[in-house]
Protein backbone atom coordinates (compact mmCIF):
# COMPACT_ATOMS: atom_id res chain seq x y z
CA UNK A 1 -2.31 6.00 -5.99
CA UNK A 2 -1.39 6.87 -9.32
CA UNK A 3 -3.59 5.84 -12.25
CA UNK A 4 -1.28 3.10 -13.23
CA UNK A 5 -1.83 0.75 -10.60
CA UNK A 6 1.13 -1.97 -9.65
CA UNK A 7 0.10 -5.56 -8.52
CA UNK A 8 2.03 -4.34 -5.31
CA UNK A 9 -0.16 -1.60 -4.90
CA UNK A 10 -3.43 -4.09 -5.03
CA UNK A 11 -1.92 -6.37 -2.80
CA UNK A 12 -0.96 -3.79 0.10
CA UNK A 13 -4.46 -1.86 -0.91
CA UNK A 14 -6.40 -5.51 -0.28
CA UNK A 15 -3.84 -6.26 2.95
CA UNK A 16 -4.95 -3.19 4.72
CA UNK A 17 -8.65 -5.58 4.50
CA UNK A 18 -9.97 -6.24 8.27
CA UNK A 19 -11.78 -9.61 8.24
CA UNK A 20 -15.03 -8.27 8.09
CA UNK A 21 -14.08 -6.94 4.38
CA UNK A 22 -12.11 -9.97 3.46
CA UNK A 23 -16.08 -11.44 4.63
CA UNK A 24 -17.47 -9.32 2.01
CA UNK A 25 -15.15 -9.51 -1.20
CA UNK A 26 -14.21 -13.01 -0.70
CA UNK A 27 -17.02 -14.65 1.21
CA UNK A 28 -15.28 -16.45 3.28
CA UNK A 29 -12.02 -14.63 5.59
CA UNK A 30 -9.64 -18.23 4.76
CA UNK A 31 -9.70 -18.07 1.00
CA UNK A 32 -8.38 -14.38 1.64
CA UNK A 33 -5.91 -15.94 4.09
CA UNK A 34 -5.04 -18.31 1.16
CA UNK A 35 -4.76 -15.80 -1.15
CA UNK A 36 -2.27 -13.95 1.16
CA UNK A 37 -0.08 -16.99 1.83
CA UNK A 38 -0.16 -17.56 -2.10
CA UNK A 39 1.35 -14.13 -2.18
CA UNK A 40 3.67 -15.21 -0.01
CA UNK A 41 2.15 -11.98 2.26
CA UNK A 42 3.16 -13.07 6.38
CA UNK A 43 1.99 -9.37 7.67
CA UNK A 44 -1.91 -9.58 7.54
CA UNK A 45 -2.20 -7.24 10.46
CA UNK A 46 -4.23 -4.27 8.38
CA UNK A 47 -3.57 -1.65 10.88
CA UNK A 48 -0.15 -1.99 10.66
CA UNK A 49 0.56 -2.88 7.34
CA UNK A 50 -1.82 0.59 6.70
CA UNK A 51 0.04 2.50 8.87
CA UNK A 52 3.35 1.18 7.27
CA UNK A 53 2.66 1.70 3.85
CA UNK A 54 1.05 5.54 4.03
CA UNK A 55 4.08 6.03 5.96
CA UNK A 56 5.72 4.72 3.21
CA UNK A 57 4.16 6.68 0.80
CA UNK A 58 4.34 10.11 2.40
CA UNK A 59 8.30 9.53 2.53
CA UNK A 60 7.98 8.28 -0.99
CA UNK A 61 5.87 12.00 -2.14
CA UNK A 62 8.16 14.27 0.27
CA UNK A 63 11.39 12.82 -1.56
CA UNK A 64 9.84 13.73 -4.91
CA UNK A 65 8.36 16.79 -3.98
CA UNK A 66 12.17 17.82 -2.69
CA UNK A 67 13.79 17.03 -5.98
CA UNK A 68 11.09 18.86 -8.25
CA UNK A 69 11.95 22.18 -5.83
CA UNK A 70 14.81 24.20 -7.77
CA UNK A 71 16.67 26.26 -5.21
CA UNK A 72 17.34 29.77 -6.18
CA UNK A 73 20.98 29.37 -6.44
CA UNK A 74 20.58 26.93 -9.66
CA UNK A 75 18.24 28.96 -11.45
CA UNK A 76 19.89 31.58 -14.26
């Protein structure tokens, strides 16, 4: 994560929660379940929504790490 961190970012960071966390930060697992349907959030699966977003953000860092590599032909 960069250090300028999105509201998205929070949001799929606190998504990736299992119930026993959502337990811990917000005492009870149904106000988190509020808080996700307030976000209008439907995937509350944290496995998968893990999985889903590091895949996402591995594409997202091999796409910029491709455009910052020069190849030898453009270089003078």
């Amino acid at each position: 994560m960069s250090s300028t961190t999105s509201m998205d970012e929070v949001v799929n960071i606190l998504c990736k929660l299992s119930i026993l966390h959502c337990k811990v930060l917000f005492e009870e697992a149904e106000r988190f379940e509020e808080w996700l349907k307030e976000k209008v959030i439907k995937d509350k699966d944290p496995i998968s929504t893990f999985l889903d977003i590091w895949e996402f953000i591995d594409e997202e860092k091999k796409l910029v790490q491709d455009s910052e590599v020069i190849p030898d032909s453009y270089k003078v």
